[in-house]
CSV table of C-alpha atoms in Angstrom, one decimal:
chain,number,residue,atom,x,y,z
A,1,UNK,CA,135.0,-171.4,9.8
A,2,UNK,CA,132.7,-169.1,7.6
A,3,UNK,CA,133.1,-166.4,5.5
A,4,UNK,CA,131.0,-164.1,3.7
A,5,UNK,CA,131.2,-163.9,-0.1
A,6,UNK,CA,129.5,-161.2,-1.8
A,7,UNK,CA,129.2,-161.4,-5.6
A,8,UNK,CA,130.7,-157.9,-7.2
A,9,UNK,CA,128.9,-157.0,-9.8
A,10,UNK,CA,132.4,-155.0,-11.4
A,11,UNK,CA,135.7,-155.5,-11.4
A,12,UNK,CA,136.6,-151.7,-11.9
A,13,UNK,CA,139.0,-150.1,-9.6
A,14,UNK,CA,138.1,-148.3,-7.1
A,15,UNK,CA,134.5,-150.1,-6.4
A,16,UNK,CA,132.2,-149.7,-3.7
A,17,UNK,CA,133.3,-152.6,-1.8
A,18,UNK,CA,137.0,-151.9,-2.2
A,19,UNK,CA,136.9,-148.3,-0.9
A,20,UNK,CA,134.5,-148.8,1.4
A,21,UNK,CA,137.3,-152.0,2.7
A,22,UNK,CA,140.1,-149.1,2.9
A,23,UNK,CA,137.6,-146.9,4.4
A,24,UNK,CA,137.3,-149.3,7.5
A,25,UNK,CA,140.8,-149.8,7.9
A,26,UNK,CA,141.5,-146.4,8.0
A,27,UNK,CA,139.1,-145.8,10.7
A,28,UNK,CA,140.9,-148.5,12.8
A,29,UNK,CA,144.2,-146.6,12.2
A,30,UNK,CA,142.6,-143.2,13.4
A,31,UNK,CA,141.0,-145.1,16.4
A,32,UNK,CA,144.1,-146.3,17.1
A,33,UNK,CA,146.1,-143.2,16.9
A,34,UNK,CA,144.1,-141.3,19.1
A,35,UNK,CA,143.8,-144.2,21.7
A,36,UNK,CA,147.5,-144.6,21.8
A,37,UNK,CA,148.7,-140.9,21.3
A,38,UNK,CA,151.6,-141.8,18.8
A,39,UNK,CA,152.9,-138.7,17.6
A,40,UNK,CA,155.2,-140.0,15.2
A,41,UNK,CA,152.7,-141.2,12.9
A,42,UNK,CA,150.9,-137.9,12.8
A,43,UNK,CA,151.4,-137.0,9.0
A,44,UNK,CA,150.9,-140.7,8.4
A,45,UNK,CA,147.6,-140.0,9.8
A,46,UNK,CA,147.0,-136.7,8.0
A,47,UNK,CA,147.2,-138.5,4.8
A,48,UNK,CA,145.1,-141.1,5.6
A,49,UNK,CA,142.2,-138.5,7.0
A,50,UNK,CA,142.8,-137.0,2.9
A,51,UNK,CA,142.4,-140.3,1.4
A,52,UNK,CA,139.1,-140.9,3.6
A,53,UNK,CA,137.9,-137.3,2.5
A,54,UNK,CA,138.8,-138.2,-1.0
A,55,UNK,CA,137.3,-141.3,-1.3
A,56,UNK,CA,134.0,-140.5,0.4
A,57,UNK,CA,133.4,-137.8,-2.4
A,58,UNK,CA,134.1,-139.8,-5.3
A,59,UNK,CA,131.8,-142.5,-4.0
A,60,UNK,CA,129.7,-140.1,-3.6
A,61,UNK,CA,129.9,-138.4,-7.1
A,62,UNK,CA,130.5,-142.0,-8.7
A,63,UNK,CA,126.7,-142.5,-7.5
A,64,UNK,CA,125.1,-139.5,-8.9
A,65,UNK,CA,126.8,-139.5,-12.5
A,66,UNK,CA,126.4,-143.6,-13.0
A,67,UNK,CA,122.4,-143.2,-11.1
A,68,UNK,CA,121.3,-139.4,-12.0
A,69,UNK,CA,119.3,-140.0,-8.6
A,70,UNK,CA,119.2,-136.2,-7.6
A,71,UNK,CA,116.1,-136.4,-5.3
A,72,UNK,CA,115.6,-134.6,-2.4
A,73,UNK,CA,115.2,-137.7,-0.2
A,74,UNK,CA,118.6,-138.5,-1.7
A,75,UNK,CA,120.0,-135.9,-0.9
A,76,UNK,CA,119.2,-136.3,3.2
A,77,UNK,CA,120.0,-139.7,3.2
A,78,UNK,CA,123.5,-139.2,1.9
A,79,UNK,CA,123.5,-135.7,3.8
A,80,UNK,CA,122.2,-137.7,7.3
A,81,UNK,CA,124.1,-141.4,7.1
């Protein structure tokens, strides 16, 4: 049995690896939803699609106030991932 242990750097809430965790599961959920056409979870789903949203642009701002890395190839990478 193996696992994979990553050393985080911070203990903050809300860190990379955390959202990006929650981002993953929330992508099973949506997969999920659609494959099995539950309707009951629909609002479920709706905030789940806001928390994704959410959490993509604070990563996203997190990185450009803590790295000031405004470049243009920046900008495409993050634009085109």
């Amino acid at each position: 049995y193996h696992t994979v242990h990553r050393n985080v750097k911070e203990d903050a809430l809300l860190n990379r690896d955390q959202t990006e965790e929650w981002k993953g599961w929330m992508q099973v959920m949506f997969l999920l939803y659609h494959y099995f056409h539950v309707a009951e979870v629909y609002n479920l789903i709706r905030v789940l699609i806001s928390c994704y949203v959410w959490q993509t642009g604070f990563g996203n701002l997190s990185f450009f106030y803590f790295r000031r890395d405004f470049s243009f190839v920046r900008f495409y990478q993050m634009l085109w991932r």
